[in-house]
Tab-separated table of C-alpha atoms in Angstrom:
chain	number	residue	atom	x	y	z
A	1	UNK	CA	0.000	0.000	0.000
A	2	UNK	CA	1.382	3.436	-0.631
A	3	UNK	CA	0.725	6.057	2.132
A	4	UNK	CA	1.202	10.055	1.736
A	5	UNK	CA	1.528	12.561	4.915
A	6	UNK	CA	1.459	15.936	4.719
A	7	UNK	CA	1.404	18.430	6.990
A	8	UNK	CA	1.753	22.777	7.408
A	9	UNK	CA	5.288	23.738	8.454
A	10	UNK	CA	5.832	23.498	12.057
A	11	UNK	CA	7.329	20.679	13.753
A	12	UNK	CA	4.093	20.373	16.278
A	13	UNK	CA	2.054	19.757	13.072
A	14	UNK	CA	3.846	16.532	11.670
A	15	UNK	CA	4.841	14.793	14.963
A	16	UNK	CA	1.576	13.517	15.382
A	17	UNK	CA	1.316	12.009	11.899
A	18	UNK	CA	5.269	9.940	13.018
A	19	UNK	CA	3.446	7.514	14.393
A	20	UNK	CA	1.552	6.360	11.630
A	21	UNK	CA	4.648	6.131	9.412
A	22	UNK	CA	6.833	4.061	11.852
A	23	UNK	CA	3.554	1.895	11.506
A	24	UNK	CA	3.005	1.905	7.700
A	25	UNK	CA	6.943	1.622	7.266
A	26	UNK	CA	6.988	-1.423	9.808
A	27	UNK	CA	4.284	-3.582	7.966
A	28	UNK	CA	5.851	-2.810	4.230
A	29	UNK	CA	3.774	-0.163	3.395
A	30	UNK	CA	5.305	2.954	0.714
A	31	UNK	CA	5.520	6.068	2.506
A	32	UNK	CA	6.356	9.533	1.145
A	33	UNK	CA	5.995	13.118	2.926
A	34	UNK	CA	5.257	16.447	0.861
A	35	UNK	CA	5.447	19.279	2.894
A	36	UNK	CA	6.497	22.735	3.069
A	37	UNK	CA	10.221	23.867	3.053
A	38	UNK	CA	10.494	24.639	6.799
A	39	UNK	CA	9.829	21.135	7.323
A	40	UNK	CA	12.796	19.572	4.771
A	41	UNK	CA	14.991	18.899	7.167
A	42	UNK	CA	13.305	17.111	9.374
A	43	UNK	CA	11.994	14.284	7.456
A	44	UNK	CA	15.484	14.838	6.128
A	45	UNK	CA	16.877	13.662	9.484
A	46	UNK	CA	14.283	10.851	9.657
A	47	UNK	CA	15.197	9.562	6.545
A	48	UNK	CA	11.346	9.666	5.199
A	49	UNK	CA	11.253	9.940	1.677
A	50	UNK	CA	9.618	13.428	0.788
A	51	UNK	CA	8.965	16.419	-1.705
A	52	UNK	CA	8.803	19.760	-1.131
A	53	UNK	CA	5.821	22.098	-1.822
A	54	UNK	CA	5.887	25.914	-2.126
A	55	UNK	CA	5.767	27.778	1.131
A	56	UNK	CA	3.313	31.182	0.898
A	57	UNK	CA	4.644	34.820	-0.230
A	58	UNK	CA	6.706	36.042	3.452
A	59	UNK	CA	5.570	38.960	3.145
A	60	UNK	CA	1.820	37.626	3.319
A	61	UNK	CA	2.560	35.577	5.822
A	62	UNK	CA	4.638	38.100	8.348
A	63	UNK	CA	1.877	40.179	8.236
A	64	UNK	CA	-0.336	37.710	9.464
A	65	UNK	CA	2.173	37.089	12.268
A	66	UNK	CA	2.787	41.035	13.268
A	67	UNK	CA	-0.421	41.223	13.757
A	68	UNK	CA	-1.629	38.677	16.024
A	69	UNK	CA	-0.213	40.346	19.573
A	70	UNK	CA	-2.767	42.958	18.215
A	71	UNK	CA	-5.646	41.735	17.306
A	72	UNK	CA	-8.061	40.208	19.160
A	73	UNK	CA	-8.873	36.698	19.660
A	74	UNK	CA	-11.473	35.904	17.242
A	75	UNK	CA	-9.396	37.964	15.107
A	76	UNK	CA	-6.274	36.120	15.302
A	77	UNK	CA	-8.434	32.988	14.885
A	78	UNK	CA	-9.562	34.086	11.481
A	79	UNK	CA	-6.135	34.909	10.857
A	80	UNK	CA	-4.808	31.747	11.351
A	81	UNK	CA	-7.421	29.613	10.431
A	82	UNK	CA	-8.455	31.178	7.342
A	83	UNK	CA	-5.909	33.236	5.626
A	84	UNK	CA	-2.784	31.433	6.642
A	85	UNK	CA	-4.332	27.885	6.601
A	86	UNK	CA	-7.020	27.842	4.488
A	87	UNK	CA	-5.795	30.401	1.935
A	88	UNK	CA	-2.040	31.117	2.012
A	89	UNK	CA	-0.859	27.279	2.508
A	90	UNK	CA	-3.734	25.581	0.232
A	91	UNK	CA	-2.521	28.060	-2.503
A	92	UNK	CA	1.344	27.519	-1.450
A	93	UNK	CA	1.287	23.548	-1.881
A	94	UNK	CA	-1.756	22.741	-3.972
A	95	UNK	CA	0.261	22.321	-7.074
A	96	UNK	CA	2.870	19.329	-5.597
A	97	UNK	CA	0.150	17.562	-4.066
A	98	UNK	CA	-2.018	17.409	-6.847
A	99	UNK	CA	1.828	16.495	-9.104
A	100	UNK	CA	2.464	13.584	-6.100
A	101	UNK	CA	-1.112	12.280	-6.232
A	102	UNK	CA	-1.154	11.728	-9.786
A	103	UNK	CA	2.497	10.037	-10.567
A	104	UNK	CA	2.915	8.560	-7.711
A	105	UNK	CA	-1.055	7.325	-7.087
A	106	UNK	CA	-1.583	7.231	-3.076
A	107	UNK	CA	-4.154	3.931	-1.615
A	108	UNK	CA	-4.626	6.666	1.036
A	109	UNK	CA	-3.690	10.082	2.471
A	110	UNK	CA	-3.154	10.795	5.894
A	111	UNK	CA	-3.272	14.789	6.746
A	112	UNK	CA	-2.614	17.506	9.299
A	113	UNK	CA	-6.260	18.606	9.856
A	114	UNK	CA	-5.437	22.350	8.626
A	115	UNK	CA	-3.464	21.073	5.829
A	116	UNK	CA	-6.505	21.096	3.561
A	117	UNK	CA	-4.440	21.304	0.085
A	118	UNK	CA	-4.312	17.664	0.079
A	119	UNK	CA	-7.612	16.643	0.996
A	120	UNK	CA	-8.832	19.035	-2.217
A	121	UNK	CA	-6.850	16.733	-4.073
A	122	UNK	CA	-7.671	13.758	-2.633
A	123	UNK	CA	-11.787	14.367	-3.335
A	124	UNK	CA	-10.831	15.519	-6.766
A	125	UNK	CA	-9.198	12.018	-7.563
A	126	UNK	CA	-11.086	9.670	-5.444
A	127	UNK	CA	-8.410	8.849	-3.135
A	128	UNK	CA	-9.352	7.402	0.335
A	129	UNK	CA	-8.077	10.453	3.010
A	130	UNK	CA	-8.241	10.555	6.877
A	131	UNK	CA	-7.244	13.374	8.954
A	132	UNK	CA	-4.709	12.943	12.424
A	133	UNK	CA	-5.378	15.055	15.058
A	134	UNK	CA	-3.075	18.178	16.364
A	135	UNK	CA	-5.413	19.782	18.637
A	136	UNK	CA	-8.863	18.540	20.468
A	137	UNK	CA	-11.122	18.084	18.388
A	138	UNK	CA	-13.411	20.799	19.137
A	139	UNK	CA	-11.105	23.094	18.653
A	140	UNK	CA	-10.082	21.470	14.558
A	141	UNK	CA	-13.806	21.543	13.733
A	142	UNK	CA	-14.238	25.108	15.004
A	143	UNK	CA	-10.393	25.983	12.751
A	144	UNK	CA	-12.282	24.419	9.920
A	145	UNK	CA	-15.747	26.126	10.036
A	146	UNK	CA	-13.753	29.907	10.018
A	147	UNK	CA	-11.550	28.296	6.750
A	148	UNK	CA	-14.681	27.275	4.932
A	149	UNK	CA	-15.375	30.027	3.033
A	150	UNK	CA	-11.790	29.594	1.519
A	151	UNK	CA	-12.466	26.073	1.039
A	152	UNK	CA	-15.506	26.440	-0.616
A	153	UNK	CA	-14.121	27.789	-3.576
A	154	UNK	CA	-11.853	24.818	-4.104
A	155	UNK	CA	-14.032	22.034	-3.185
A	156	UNK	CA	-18.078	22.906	-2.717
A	157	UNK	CA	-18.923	19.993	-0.226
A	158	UNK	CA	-14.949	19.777	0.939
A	159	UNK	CA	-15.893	21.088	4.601
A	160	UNK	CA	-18.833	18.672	4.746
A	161	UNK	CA	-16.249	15.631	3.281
A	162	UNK	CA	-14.332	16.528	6.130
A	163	UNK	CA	-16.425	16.551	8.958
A	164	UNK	CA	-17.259	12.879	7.618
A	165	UNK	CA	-14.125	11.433	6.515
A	166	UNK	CA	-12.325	9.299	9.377
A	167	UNK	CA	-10.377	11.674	12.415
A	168	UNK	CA	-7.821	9.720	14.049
A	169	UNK	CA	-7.148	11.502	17.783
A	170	UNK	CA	-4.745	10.874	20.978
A	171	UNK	CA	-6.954	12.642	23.102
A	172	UNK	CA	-9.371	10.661	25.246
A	173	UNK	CA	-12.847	11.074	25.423
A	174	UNK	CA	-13.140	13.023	28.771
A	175	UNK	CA	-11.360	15.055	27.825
A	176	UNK	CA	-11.976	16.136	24.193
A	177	UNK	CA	-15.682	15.196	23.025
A	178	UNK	CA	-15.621	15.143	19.763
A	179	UNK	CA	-17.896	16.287	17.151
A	180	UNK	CA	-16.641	13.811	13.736
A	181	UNK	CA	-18.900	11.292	13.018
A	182	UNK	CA	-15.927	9.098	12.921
A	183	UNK	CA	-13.472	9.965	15.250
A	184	UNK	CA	-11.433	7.330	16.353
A	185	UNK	CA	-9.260	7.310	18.933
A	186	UNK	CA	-5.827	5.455	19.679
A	187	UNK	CA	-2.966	5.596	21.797
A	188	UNK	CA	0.850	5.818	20.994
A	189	UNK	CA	3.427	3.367	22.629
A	190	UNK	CA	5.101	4.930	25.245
A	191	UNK	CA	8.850	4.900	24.943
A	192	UNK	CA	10.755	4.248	28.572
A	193	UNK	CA	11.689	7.841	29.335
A	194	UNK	CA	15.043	8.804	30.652
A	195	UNK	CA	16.187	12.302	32.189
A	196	UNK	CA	17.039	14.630	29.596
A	197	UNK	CA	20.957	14.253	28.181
A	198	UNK	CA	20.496	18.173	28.237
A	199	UNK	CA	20.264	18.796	32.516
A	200	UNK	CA	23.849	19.920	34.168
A	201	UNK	CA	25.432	16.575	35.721
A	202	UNK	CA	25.357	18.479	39.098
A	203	UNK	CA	21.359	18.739	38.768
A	204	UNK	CA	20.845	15.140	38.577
A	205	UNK	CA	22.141	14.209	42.324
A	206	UNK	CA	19.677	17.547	43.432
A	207	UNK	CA	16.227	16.562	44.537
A	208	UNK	CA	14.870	20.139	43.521
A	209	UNK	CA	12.039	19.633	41.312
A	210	UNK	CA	12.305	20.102	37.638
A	211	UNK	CA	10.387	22.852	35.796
A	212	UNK	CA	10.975	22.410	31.664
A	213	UNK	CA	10.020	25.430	29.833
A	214	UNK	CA	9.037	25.721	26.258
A	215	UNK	CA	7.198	27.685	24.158
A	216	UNK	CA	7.495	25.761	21.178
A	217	UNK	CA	9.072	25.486	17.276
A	218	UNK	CA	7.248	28.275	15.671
A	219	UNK	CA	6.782	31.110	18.349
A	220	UNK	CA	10.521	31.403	18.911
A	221	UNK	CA	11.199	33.762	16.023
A	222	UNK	CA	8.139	35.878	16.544
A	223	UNK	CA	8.168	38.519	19.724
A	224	UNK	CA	5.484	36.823	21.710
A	225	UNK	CA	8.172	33.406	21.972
A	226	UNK	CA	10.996	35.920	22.618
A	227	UNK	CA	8.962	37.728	25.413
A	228	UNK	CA	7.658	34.688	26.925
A	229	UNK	CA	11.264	33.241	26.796
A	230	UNK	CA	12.442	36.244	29.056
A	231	UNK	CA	8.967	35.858	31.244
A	232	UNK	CA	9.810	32.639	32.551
A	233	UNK	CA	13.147	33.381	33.208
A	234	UNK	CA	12.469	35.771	35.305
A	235	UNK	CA	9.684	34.231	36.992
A	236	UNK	CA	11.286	31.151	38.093
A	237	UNK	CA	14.593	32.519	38.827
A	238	UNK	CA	13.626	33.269	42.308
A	239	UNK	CA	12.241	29.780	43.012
A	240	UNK	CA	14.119	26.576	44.725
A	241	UNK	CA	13.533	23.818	41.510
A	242	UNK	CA	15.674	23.609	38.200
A	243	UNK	CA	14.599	25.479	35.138
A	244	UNK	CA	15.370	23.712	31.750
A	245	UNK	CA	14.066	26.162	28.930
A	246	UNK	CA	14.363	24.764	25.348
A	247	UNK	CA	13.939	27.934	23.345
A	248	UNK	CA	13.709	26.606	19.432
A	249	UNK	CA	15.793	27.091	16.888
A	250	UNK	CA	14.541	30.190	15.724
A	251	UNK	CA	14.947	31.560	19.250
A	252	UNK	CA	17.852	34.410	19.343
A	253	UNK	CA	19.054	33.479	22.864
A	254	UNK	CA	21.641	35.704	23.727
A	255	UNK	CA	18.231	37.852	24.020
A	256	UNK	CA	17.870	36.176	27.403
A	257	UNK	CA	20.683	37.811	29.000
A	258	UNK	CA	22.955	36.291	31.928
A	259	UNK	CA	20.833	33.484	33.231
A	260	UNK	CA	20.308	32.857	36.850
A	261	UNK	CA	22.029	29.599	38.439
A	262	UNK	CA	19.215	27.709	38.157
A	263	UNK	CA	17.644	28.016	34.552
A	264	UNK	CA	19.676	26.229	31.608
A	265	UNK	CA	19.375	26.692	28.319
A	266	UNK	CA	18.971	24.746	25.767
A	267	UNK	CA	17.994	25.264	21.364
A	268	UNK	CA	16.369	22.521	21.089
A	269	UNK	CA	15.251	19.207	24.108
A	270	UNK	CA	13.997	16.152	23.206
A	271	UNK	CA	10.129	16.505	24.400
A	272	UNK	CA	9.152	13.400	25.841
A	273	UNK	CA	11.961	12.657	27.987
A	274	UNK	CA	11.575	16.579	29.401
A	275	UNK	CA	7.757	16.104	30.171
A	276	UNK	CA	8.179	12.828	31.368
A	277	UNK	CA	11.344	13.833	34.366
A	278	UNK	CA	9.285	17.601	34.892
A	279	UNK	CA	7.675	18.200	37.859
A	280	UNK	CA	5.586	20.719	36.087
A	281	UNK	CA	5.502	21.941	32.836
A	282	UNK	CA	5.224	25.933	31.396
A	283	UNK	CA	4.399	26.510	28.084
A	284	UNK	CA	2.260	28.437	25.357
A	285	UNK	CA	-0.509	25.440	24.599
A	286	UNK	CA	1.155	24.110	21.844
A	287	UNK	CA	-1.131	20.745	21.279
A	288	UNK	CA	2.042	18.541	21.202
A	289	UNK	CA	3.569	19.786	24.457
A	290	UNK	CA	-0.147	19.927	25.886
A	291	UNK	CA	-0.626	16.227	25.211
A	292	UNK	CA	2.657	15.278	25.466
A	293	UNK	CA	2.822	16.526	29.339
A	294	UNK	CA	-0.853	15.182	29.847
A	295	UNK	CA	0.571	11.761	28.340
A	296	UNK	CA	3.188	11.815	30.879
A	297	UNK	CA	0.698	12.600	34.188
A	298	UNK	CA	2.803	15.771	34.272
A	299	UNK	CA	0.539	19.006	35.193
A	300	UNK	CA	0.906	22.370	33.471
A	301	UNK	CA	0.753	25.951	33.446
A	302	UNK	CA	-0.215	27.373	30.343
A	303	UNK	CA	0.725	30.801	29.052
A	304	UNK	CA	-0.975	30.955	25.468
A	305	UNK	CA	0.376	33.427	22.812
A	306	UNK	CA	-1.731	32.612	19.865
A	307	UNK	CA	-4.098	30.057	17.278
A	308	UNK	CA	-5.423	27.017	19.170
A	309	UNK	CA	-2.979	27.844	22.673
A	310	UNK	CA	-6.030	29.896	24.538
A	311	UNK	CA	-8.688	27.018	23.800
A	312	UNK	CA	-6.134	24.309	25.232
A	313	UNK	CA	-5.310	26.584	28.193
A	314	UNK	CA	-8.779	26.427	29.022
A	315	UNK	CA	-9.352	22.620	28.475
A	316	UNK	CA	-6.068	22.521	30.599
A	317	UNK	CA	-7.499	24.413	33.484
A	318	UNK	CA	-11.194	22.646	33.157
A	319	UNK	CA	-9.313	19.719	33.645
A	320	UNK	CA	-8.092	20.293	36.536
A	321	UNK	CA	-4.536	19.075	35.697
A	322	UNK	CA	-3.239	22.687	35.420
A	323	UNK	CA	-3.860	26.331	35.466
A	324	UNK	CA	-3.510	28.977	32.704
A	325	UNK	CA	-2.078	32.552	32.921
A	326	UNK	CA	-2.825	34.741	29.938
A	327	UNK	CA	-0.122	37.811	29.229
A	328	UNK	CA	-1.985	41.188	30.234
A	329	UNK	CA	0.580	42.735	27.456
A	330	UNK	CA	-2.386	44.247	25.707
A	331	UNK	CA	-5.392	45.429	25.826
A	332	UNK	CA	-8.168	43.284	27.634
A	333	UNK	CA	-9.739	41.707	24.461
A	334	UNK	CA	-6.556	40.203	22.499
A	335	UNK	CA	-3.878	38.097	23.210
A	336	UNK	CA	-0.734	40.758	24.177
A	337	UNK	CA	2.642	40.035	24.645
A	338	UNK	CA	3.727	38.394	27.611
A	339	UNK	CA	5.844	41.268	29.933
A	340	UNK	CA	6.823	42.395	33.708
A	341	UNK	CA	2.535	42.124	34.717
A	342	UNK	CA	2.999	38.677	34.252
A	343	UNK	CA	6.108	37.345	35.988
A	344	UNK	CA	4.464	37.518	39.594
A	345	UNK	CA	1.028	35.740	37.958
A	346	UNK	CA	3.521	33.308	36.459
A	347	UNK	CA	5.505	32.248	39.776
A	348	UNK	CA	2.009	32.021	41.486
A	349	UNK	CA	0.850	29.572	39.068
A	350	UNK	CA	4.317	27.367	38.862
A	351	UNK	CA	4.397	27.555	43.092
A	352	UNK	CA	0.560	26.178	43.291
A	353	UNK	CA	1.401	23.565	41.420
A	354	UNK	CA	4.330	22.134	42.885
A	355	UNK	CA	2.273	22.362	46.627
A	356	UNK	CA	-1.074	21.029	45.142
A	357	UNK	CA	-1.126	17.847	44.439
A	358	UNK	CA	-4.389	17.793	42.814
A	359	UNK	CA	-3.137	19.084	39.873
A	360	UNK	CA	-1.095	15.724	39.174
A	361	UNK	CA	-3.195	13.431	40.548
A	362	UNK	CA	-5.768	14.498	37.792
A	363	UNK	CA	-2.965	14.817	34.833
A	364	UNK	CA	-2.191	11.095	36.114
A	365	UNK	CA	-5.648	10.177	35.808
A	366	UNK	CA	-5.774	11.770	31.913
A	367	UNK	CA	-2.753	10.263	30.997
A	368	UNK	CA	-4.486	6.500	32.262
A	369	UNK	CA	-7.130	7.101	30.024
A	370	UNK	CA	-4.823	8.023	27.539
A	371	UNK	CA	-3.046	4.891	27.417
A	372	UNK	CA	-6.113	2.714	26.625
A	373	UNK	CA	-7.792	2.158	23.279
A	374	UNK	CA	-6.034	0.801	20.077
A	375	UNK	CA	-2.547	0.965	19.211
A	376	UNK	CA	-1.160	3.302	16.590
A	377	UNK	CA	-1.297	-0.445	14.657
A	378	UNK	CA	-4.338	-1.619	15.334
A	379	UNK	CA	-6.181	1.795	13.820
A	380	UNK	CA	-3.933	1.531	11.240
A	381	UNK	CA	-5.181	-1.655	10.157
A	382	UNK	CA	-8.466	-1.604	10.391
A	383	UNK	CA	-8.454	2.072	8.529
A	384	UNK	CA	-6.502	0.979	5.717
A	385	UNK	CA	-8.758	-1.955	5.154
A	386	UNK	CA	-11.517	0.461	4.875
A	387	UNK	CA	-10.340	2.342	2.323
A	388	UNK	CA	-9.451	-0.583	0.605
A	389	UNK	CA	-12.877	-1.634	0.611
A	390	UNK	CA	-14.370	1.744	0.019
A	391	UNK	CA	-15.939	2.057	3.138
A	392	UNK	CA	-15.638	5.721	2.963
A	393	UNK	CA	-15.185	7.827	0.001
């Protein structure tokens, strides 16, 4: 069987859809990636074969970005959801999907849910597609409704095809209700975690608790990452634990300053093996590093800076398995930049959780739920011999 993945740029978007390839590449099954440009060298580094797409104009796409700290939050969301996602990237890699689909003639597709270039494709040739969840799933179906009118113009019924076509999700049912007719869920295999190669050697014979900061691949360059960066820092620097901070790669961290003893630095962590050894967990939302922490029973403080990060501080907080702190860098009704208001709010949050236990008692009880259901396998199977038999379509 041959298999395409594609995803938007962003590391946070393809990670969930590595799963699925380890499991198509295990049974025998052709894989190939196409993707934007940002994403090259990663599947470069994973050996996957892949093509490259077009990435949207910069200039179209910076705009977007200087204007989220500004805008407000339904704003931003239409921002996001519809211009970048639904216009900018459908436009940017339309024309190598629609080149891969035709020479090299997927059995099935297997999207990003706001990658929507190759799902136009796929209904235009009849090819089976499924989309693999980034974020909860209300939160995807609400991202598609604002892209529709984009959509529409591509594909009339492509929003309805959507809604109806098979949504594979990590998130269990308590805590994400979802509204896809046929949502199914799974669960990854857990790898043994280890501490992360990245802590000082004198750290690991310390029983201070570990706090692992990130704010994710794609913020770093922009000013909210940057400002959030410096947040933290100061935040926590008064506090008896460990600070690791993984800024990105597009983080400039020299921004930072001298660093107190006990934050360290580093471009880039491995994320499971942080989550996993963290006592808590601050970041911006991100959907990987939200279920990724909630995988691990670790509890979080959220800080959100943009897109989907508000709705999953929320769903954090509801939960019970963390609390959310949203930067007061702005006026009341957008998003801001995170600043000096928000280092004391910040500390708060990050003390209450390390005295509370409540907080990881109920990230413990998520991430037991979490690890029940079908393997990444087991879906796998049974979805690819639905589209075999043209179950769905």
């Amino acid at each position: 069987m041959r298999v395409l993945f594609t995803s938007p740029a962003g590391t946070g978007h393809f990670t969930p859809l590595t799963p699925f390839v380890d499991a198509c590449t295990a049974r025998g099954d052709e894989v190939l990636a196409v993707v934007p440009p940002p994403l090259a060298q990663l599947l470069t580094e994973r050996g996957m074969p892949f093509r490259t797409g077009a990435a949207p104009d910069p200039a179209a796409t910076a705009a977007i970005r200087d204007r989220l700290p500004h805008a407000s939050r339904e704003e931003a969301a239409v921002l996001v959801n519809r211009e970048l996602f639904g216009r900018l990237n459908t436009e940017a890699m339309l024309p190598a999907l629609e080149e891969a689909c035709r020479d090299w003639q997927p059995d099935l597709v297997l999207h990003d849910p706001c990658e929507y270039a190759s799902a136009v494709v796929a209904e235009r040739l009849g090819i089976p597609h499924a989309q693999v969840a980034t974020s909860p799933a209300r939160i995807e179906a609400y991202s598609l409704d604002l892209a529709a009118p984009v959509l529409a113009c591509y594909e009339p019924q492509l929003v309805d095809r959507l809604k109806a076509t098979p949504y594979l999700t990590r998130f269990p049912a308590s805590l994400d209700p979802s509204p896809y007719a046929a949502t199914r869920r799974f669960r990854d295999t857990p790898r043994p975690a280890t501490a992360p190669a990245a802590l000082p050697n004198e750290w690991r014979t310390d029983d201070r608790p570990l706090v692992y900061v990130t704010f994710g691949t794609v913020s770093g360059g922009m000013p909210a990452g940057a400002a959030a960066c410096r947040t933290a820092v100061e935040a926590l620097s008064g506090l008896p634990v460990h600070v690791l901070l993984s800024g990105g790669r597009a983080t400039d961290l020299s921004d930072l300053g001298p660093l107190p003893d006990n934050v360290h630095v580093e471009e880039w962590v491995p994320g499971p093996d942080a989550l996993a050894a963290a006592s808590v967990v601050v970041c911006h939302g991100g959907s990987g590093t939200t279920y990724g922490a909630l995988a691990a029973g670790t509890p979080l403080v959220v800080m959100p800076l943009f897109a989907d990060q508000p709705a999953n501080a929320r769903l954090v907080e509801d939960s019970g398995a963390g609390l959310a702190v949203f930067p007061t860098g702005g006026p009341a009704d957008t998003m801001g930049l995170p600043g000096p208001a928000d280092v004391p709010r910040l500390r708060a949050a990050v003390e209450t959780l390390l005295a509370e236990p409540s907080y990881r008692e109920a990230a413990g009880r998520i991430a037991t739920e979490m690890r029940t259901g079908p393997t990444v396998h087991e879906t796998l199977a049974a979805l690819t011999a639905d589209a075999g038999a043209n179950l769905w379509g």
